[in-house]
Coordinates of C-alpha atoms in Angstrom, one line a residue:
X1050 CA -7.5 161.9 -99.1
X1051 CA -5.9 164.7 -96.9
X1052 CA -7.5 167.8 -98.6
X1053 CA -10.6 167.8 -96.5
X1054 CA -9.0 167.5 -93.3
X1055 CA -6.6 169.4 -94.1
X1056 CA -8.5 172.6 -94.8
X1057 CA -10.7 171.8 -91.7
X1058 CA -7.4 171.6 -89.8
X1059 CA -6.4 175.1 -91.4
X1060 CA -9.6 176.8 -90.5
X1061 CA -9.7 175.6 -87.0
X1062 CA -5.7 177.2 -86.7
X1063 CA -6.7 180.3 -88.5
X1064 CA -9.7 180.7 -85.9
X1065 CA -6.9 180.8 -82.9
X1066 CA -4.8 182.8 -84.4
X1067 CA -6.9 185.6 -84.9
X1068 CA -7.1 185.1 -88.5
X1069 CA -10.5 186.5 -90.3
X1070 CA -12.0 183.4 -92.2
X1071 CA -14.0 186.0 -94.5
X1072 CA -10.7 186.4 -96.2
X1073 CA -11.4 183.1 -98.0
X1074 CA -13.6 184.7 -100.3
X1075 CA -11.4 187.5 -101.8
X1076 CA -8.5 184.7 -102.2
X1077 CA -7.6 185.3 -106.1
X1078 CA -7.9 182.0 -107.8
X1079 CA -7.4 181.4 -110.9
X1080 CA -8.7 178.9 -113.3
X1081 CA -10.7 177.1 -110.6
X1082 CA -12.9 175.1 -113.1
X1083 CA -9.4 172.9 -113.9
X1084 CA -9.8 171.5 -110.9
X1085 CA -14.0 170.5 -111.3
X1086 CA -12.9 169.1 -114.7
X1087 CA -10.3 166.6 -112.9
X1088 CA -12.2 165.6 -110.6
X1089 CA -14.9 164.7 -112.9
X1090 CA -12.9 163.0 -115.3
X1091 CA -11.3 160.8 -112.2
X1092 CA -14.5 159.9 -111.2
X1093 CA -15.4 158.7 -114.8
X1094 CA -12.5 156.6 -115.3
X1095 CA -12.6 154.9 -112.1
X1096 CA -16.0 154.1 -111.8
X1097 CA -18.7 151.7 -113.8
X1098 CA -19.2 155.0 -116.6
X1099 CA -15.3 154.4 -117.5
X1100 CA -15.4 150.2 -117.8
X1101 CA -15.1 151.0 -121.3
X1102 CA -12.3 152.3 -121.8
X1103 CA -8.9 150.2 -122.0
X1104 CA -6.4 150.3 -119.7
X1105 CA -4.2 152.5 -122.0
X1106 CA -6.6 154.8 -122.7
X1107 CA -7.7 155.0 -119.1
X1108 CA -3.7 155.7 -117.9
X1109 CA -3.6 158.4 -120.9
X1110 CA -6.7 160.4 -119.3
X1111 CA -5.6 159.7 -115.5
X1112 CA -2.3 161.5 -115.9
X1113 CA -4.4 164.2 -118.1
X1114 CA -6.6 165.1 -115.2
X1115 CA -3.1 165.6 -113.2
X1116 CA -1.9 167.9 -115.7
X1117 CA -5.2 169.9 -115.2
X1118 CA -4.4 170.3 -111.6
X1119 CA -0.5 171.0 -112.3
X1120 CA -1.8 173.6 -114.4
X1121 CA -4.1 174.9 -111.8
X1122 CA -1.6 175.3 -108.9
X1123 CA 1.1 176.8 -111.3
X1124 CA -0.9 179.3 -112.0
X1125 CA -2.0 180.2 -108.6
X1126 CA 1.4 179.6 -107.7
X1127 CA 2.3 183.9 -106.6
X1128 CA -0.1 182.7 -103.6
X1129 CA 3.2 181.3 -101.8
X1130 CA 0.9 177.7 -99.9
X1131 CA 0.3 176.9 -103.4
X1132 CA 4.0 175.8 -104.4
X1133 CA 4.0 173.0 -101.2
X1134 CA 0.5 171.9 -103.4
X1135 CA 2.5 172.0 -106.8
X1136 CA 5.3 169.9 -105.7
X1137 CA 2.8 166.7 -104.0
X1138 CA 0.9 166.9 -107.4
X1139 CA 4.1 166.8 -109.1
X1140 CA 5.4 164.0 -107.3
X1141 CA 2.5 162.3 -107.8
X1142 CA 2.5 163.2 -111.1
X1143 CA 5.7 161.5 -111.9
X1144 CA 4.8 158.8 -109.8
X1145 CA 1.8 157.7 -112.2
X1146 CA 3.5 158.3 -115.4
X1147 CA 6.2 156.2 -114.8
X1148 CA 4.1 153.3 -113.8
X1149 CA 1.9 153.7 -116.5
X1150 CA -1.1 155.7 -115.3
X1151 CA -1.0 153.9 -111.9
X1152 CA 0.1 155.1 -108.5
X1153 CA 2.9 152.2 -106.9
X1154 CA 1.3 150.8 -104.0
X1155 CA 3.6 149.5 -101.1
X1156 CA 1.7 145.8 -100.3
X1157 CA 2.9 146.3 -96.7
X1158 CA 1.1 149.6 -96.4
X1159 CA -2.2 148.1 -97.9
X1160 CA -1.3 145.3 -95.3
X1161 CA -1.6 147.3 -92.6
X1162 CA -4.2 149.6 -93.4
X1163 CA -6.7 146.3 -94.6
X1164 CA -6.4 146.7 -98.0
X1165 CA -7.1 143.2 -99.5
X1166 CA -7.9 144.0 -102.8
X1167 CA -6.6 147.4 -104.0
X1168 CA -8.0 149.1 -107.0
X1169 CA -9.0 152.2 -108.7
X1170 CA -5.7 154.0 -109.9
X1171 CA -3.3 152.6 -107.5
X1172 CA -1.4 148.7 -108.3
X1173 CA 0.9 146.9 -106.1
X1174 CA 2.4 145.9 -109.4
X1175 CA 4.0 149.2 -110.0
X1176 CA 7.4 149.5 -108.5
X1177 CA 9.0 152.6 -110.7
X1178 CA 10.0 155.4 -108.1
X1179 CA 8.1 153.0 -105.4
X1180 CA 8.9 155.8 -102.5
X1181 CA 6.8 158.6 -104.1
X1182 CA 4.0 155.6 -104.8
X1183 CA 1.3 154.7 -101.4
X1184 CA 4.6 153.9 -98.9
X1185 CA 2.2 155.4 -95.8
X1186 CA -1.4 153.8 -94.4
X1187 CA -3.5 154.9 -91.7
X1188 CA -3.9 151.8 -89.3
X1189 CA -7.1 149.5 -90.4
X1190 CA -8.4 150.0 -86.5
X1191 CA -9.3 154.2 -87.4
X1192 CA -12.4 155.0 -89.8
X1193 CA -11.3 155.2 -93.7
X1194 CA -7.9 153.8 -93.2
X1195 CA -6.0 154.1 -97.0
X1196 CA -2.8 154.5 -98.0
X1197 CA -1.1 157.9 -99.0
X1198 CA 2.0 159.1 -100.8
X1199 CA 4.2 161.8 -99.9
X1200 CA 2.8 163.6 -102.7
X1201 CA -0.5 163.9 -101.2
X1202 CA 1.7 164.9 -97.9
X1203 CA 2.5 168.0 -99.4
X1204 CA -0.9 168.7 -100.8
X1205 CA -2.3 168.2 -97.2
X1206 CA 0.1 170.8 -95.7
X1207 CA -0.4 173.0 -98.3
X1208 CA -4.0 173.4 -97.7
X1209 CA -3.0 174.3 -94.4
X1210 CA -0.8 176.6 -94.7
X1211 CA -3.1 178.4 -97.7
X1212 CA -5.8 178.4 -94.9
X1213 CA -3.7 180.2 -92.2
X1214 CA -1.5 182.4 -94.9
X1215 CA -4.3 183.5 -96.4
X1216 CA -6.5 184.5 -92.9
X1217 CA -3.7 186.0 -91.5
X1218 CA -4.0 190.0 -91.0
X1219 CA -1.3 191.6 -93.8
X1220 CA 1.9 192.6 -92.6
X1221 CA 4.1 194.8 -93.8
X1222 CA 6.9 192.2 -94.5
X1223 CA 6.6 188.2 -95.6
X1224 CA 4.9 185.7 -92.6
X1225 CA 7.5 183.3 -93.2
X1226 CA 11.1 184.4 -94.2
X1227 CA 14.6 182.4 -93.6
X1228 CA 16.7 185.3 -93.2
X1229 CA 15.3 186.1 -89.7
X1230 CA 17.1 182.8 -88.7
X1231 CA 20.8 183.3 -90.8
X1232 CA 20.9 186.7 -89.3
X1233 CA 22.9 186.0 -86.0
X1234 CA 25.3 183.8 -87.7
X1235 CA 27.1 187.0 -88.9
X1236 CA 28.7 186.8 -85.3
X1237 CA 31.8 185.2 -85.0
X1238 CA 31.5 184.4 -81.8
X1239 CA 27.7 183.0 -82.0
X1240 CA 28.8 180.8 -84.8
X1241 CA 31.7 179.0 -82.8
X1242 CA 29.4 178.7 -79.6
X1243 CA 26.6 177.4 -81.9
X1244 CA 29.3 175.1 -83.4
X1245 CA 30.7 173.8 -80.3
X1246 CA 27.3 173.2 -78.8
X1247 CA 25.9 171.6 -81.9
X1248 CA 29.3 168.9 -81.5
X1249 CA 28.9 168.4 -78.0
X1250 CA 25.2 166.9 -78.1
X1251 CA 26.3 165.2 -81.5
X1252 CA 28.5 163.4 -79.4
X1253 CA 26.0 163.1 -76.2
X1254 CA 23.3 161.4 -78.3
X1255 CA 25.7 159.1 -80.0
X1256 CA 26.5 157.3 -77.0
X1257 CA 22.8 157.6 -74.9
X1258 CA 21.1 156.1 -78.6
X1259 CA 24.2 153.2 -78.4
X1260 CA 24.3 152.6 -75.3
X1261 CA 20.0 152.0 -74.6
X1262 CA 20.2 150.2 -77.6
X1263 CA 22.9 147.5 -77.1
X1264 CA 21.3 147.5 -73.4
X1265 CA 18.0 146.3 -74.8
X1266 CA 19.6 144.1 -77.3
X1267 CA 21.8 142.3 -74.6
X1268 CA 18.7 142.2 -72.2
X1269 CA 15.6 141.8 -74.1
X1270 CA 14.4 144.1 -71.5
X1271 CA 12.6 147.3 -71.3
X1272 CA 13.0 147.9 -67.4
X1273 CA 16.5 148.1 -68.4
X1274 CA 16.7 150.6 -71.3
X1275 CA 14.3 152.6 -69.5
X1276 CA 16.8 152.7 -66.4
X1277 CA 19.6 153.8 -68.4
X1278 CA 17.2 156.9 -69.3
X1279 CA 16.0 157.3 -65.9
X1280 CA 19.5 158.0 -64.7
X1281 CA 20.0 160.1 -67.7
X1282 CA 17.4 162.1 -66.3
X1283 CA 17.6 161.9 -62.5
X1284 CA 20.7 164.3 -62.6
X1285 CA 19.1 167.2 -63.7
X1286 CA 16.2 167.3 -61.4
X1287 CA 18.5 166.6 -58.0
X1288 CA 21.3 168.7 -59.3
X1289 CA 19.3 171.5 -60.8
X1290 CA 20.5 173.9 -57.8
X1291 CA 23.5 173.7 -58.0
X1292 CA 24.1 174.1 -61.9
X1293 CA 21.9 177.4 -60.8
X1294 CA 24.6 178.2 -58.3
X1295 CA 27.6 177.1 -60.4
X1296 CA 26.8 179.0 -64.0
X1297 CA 26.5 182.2 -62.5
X1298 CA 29.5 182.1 -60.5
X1299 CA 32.1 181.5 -62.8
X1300 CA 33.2 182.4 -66.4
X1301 CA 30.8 180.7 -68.5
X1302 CA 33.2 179.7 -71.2
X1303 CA 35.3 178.0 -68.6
X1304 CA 32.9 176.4 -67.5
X1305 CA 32.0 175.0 -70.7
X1306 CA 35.4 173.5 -71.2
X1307 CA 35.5 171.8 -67.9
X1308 CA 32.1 170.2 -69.2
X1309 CA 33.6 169.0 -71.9
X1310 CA 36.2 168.0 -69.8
X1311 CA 33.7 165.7 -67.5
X1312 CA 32.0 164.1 -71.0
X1313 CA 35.1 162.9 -71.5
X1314 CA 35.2 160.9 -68.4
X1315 CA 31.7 159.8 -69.3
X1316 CA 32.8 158.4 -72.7
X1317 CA 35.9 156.6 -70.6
X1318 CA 33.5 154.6 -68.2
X1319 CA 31.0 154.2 -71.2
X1320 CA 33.6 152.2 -72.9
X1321 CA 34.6 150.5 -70.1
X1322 CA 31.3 149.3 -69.0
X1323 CA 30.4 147.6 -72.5
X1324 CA 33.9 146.3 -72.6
X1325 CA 33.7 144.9 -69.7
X1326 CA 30.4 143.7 -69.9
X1327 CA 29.5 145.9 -66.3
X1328 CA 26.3 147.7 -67.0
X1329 CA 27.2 149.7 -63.3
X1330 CA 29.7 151.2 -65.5
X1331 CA 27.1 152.3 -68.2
X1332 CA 24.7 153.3 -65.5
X1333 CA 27.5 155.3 -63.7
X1334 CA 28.3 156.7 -67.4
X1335 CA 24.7 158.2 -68.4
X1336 CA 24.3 159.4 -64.8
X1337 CA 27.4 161.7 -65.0
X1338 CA 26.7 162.8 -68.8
X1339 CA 23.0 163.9 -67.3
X1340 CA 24.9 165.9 -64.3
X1341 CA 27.0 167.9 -67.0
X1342 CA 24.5 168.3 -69.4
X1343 CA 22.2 170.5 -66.4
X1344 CA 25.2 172.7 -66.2
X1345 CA 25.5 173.0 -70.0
X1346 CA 22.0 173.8 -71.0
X1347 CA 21.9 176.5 -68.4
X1348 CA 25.5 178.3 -69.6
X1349 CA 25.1 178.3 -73.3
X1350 CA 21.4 180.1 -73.1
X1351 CA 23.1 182.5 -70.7
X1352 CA 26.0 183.4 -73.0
X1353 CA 23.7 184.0 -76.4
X1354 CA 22.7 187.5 -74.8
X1355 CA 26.4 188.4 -74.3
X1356 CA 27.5 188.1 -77.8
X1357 CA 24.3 189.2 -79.6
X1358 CA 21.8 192.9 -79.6
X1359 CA 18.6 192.1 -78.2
X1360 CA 16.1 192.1 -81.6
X1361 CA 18.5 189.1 -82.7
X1362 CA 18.3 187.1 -79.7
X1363 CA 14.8 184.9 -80.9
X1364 CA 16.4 184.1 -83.6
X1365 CA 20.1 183.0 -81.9
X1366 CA 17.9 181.1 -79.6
X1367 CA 16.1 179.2 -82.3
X1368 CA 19.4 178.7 -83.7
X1369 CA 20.7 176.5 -80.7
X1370 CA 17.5 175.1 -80.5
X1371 CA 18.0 173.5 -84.2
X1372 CA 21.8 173.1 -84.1
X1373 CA 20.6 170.7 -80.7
X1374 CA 17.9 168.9 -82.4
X1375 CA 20.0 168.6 -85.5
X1376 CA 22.8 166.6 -83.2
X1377 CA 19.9 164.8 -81.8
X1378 CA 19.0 163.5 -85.2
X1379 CA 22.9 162.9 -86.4
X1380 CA 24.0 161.4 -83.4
X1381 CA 20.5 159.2 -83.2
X1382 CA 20.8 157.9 -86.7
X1383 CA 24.4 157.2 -86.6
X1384 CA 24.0 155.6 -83.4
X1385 CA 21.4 153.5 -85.0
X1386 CA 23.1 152.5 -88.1
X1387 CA 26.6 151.4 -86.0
X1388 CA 24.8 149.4 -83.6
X1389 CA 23.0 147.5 -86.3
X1390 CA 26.4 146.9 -88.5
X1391 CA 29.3 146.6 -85.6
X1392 CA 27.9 147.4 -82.3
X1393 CA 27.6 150.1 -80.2
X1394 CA 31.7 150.5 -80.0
X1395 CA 32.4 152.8 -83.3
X1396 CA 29.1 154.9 -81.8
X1397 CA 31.9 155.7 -78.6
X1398 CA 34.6 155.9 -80.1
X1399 CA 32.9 158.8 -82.5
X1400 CA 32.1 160.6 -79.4
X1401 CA 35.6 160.6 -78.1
X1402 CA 36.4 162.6 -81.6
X1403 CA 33.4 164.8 -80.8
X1404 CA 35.0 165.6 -77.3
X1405 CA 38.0 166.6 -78.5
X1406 CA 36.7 169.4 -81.1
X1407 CA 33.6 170.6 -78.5
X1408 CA 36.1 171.7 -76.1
X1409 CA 38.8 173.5 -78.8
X1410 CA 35.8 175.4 -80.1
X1411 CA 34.8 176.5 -76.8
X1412 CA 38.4 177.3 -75.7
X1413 CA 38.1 180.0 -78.3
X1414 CA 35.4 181.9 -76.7
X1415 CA 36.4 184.9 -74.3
X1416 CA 35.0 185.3 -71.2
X1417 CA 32.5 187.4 -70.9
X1418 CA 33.5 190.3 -69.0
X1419 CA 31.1 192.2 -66.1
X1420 CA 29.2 189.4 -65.2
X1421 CA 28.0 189.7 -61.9
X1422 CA 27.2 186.8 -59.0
X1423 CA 23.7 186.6 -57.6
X1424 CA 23.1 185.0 -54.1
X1425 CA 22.0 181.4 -53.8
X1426 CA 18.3 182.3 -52.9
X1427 CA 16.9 185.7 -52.7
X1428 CA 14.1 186.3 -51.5
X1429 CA 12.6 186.5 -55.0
X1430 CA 13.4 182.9 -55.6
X1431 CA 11.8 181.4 -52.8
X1432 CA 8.8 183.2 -53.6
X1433 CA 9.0 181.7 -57.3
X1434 CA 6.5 178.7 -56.6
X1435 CA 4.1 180.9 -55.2
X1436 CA 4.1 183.4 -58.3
X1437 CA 3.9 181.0 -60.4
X1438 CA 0.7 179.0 -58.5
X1439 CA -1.0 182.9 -58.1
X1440 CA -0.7 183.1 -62.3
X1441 CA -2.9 181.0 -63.4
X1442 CA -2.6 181.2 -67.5
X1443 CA 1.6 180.2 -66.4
X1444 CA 0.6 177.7 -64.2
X1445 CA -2.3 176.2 -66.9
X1446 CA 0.5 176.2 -69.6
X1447 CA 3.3 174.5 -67.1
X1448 CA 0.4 171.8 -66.2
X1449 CA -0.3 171.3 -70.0
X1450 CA 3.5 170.6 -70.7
X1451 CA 4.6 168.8 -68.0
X1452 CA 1.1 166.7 -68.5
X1453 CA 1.9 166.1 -72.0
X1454 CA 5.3 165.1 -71.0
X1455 CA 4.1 162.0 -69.1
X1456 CA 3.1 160.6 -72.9
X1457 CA 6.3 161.6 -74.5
X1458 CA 8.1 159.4 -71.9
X1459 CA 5.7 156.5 -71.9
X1460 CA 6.8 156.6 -75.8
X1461 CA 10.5 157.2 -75.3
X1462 CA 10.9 154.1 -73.0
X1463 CA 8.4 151.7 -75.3
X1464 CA 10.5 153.0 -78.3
X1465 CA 13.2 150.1 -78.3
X1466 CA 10.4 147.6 -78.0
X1467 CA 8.3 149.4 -80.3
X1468 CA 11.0 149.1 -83.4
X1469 CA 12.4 146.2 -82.5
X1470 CA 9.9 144.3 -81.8
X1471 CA 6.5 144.9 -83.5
X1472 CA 8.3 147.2 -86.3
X1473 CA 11.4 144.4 -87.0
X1474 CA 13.8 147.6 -87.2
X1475 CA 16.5 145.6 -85.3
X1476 CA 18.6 146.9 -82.4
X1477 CA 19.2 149.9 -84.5
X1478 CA 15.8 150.8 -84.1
X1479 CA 16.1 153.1 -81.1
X1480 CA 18.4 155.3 -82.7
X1481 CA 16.5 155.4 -86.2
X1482 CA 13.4 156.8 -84.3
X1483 CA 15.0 159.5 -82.3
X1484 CA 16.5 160.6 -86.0
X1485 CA 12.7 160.9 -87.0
X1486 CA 11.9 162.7 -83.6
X1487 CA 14.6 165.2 -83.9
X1488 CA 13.9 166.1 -87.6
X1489 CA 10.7 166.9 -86.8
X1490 CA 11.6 169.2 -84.0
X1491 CA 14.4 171.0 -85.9
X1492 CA 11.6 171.5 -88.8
X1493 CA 9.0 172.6 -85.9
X1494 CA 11.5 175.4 -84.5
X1495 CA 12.4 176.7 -87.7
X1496 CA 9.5 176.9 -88.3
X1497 CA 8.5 179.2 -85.7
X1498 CA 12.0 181.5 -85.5
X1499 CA 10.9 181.8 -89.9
X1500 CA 7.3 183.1 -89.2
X1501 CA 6.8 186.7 -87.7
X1502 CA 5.1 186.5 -84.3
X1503 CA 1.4 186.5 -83.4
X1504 CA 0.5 187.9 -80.5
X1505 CA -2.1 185.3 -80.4
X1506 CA 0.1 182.5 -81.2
X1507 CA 0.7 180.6 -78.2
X1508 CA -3.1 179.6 -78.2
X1509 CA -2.3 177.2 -81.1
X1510 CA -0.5 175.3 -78.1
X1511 CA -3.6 174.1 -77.5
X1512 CA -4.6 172.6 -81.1
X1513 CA -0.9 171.4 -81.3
X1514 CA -1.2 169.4 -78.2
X1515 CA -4.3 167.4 -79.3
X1516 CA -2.7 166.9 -82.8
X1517 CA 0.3 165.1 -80.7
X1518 CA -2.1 163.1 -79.2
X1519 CA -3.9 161.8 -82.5
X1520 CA -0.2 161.4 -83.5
X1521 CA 0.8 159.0 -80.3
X1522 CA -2.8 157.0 -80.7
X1523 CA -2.0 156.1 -84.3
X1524 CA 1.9 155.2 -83.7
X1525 CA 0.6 152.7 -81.0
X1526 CA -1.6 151.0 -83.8
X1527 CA 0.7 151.5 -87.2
X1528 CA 2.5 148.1 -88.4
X1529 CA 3.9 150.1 -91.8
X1530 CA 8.1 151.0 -90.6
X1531 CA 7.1 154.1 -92.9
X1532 CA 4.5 155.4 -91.3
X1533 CA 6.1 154.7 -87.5
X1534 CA 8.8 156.8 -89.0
X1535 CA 6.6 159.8 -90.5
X1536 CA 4.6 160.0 -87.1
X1537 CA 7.6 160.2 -84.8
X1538 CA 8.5 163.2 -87.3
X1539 CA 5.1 164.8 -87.3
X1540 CA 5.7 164.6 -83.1
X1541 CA 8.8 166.3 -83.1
X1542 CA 7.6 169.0 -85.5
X1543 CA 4.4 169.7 -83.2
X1544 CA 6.9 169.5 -80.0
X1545 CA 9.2 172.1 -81.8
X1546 CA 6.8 174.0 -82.7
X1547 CA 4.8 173.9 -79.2
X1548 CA 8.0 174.3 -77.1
X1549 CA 9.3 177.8 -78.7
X1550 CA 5.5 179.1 -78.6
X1551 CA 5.8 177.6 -74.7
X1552 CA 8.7 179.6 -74.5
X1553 CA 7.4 182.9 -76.0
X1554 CA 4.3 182.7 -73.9
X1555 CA 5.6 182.6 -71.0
X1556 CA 8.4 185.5 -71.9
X1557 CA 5.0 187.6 -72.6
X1558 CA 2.5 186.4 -69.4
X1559 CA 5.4 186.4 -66.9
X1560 CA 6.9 189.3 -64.9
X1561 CA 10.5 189.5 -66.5
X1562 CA 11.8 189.3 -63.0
X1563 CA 10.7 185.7 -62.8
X1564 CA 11.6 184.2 -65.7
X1565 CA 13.7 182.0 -64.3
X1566 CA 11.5 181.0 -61.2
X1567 CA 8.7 179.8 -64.0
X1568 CA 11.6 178.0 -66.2
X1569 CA 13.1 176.5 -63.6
X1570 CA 9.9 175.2 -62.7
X1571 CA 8.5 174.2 -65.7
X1572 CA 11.7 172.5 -66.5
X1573 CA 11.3 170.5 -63.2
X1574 CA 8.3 169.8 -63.2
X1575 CA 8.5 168.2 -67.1
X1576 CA 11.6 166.3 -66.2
X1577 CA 9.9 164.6 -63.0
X1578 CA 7.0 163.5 -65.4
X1579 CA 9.3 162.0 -68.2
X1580 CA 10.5 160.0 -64.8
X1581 CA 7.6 158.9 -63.9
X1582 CA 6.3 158.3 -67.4
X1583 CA 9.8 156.3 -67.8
X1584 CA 9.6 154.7 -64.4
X1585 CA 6.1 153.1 -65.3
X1586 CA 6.6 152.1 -68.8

């Protein structure tokens, strides 16, 4: 059901990339007539020519025409998009054998995408492998709603990805290649600050995913897990000067410790505040975690280029990037599964733990030596506003961002309603949809810092952003926990993926001298939104 938007989704990414669509047509496939013969014979046995035939005869020749089109993609296979194809049909594959010929059909996915009476090769009845059957619908509200598997997943992205592979002007080495990513682990020093950073925010989700959690389930109330984020966020955006001022004033590793040293305090009052039933407490707690974590996100980006050579630092940077979203998924889906069993207790008591080895493993850094203090505002910062309002392709793509920030927010706050609520996830909810989130943005910047640069890539911002959009329209009509779940992940992987082409765009458009006026910025200016997106919701 995917394979024709998919490929129309794949042209309309090769056409923004620059890739040459007449490519197409000298793409060596083989054995193409495999795939007519399937489809015919699937339209045969599902249709009035096939009423025939018995059921066992008609589940022999269903999972026939699948080995005709495992056949075919095997042996187009060398063409690398073609294995992500191979693997949905052969999930599918085994899928329908086990069940006899039939595809398992989750009855709360044909529930919510209207599916009264299902047919053709798909049976509620079958309940073999049930998570590779039809566990996923599109909502009944959107034009041919159906079910799909993860199977057909695969297939979809594979079509992509053949589409945009296969366009793409040849290059000298692979397009997508994990080894550009492993390469600055082979520094000692990267590895322990990746570490340590990869703890810390283990440990800062942990609590924020506990804590808005138990808030909502003690309240019932969305005003109030939507403050608790607010004064997660307010720190940042009145304290962004002076985490400015501080980071490049005093050894960055030092720094880092005393961070962890303030978390600590966090957890302390955190505790204290559900203990005590004081939600000032918990309000006081996220409020300080937001200060420290302005000061941290701005020293660990400024120590990768002190313990790396410049050609590795896209790939160190992608590195943090996934070691964060990674803790953002850990720390979310633990969170999620000890508020649901025990409360959100064991959740802050695990971050204590995570205090503790964060601020050993940055203790082992060295300082790094000839850093040099900058004044509080040249005259090159107070000018940064105007640059950045004179460029207007900068000042588009910070508009864009901080615009599509405003829905990202309106989701984060409904979340705990969302999954509670509607979704019946239970108060565990919260933290079981940030797991989804972050998995998808890990994948999405991986994804990028695997893939050799375009230097027209950061116009697929543009497709990504509407595909986030189809994504937040159909998570506000889905009633199938599956499918919530597998759009929050397609958000994060478009917002991965977005965010490090954001990045990269701007390090190209802007004068190098300004890079942090624009960041700074666009930071700002994104943070205020999720506010205000937070503040209304």
């Amino acid at each position: 059901m995917f394979l024709l938007p998919s490929l129309l989704l794949g042209l309309a990414l090769a056409v923004v990339l620059g890739g040459r669509i007449g490519r197409l047509r000298a793409l060596p496939v083989r054995y193409g007539w495999l795939v007519l013969v399937s489809l015919a014979a699937q339209l045969v046995i599902f249709s009035r020519l096939g009423a025939a035939l018995d059921e066992e005869a008609r589940a022999w020749l269903h999972l026939a025409t699948y080995a005709l089109l495992l056949l075919f993609a095997l042996a187009n296979v060398r063409t690398r998009a073609f294995l992500l194809v191979f693997l949905g049909l052969l999930l599918n594959t085994i899928a329908i054998a086990v069940n006899g010929g039939r595809m398992p059909l989750s009855p709360a996915a044909a529930r919510a995408a209207g599916i009264v009476a299902p047919g053709g090769n798909v049976s509620a009845e079958a309940d073999r492998l049930w998570f590779l059957g039809d566990v996923f619908a599109l909502p009944r509200q959107v034009p041919l709603a159906n079910t799909f598997s993860a199977g057909d997943l695969l297939i979809g992205l594979g079509a992509i990805a053949l589409v945009v592979l296969v366009t793409r002007p040849q290059a000298a080495e692979p397009p997508i290649q994990l080894a550009r990513l492993a390469r600055p682990l082979r520094r000692p020093r990267y590895r322990r600050l990746a570490a340590a950073n990869l703890v810390s925010h283990l440990g800062s989700w942990l609590t924020l995913a506990a804590l808005v959690g138990w808030m909502f389930h003690e309240t019932g109330s969305t005003a109030a897990s939507a403050g608790l984020l607010l004064a997660r966020l307010a720190p940042p955006v009145l304290g962004a000067g002076l985490a400015a001022f501080v980071v490049d004033r005093v050894p960055k590793t030092r720094l880092l410790v005393a961070v962890e040293a303030g978390r600590g305090l966090s957890i302390g009052m955190a505790l204290a505040g559900v203990l005590l039933q004081t939600p000032s407490l918990v309000f006081a707690a996220i409020a300080l975690a937001g200060s420290l974590a302005a000061l941290s996100n701005a020293a660990v980006p400024a120590l990768v280029p002190a313990f790396l050579p410049v050609g590795e630092l896209a790939a160190a940077n992608a590195g943090i990037g996934i070691a964060k979203d990674a803790a953002m998924a850990l720390g979310a889906l633990g969170a999620g599964i000890a508020v649901e069993a025990l409360g959100p207790l064991p959740a802050l008591l695990a971050d204590v733990g995570t205090f503790v080895v964060a601020t050993a493993l940055f203790a082992t850094l060295d300082d790094v030596k000839g850093e040099r203090a900058q004044p509080v505002l040249s005259r090159r910062q107070e000018s940064g506003l105007r640059y950045l309002l004179r460029q207007r392709p900068l000042l588009v793509l910070v508009g864009a961002f901080a615009t599509a920030t405003l829905a990202t927010g309106l989701v984060n706050a409904t979340l705990p309603r969302l999954f509670e609520g509607r979704l019946g996830f239970g108060p565990g909810g919260y933290g079981f949809a940030l797991a989804a989130l972050a998995a998808g943005l890990a994948a999405g910047q991986a994804l990028v810092g695997m893939t050799v640069a375009s230097p027209r890539s950061e116009r697929s911002i543009g497709i990504g952003l509407m595909l986030m959009a189809a994504f937040f329209f159909l998570l506000g009509l889905t009633e199938s926990q599956p499918t919530a779940l597998l759009l929050l992940t397609g958000i994060g992987l478009v917002d991965g993926t977005t965010d490090t082409l954001f990045e990269t765009a701007v390090q190209r458009k802007a004068d190098p001298g300004r890079y942090g006026a624009v960041f700074g910025l666009a930071a700002t200016a994104m943070t205020t939104t999720m506010m205000a997106a937070i503040a209304a919701a």
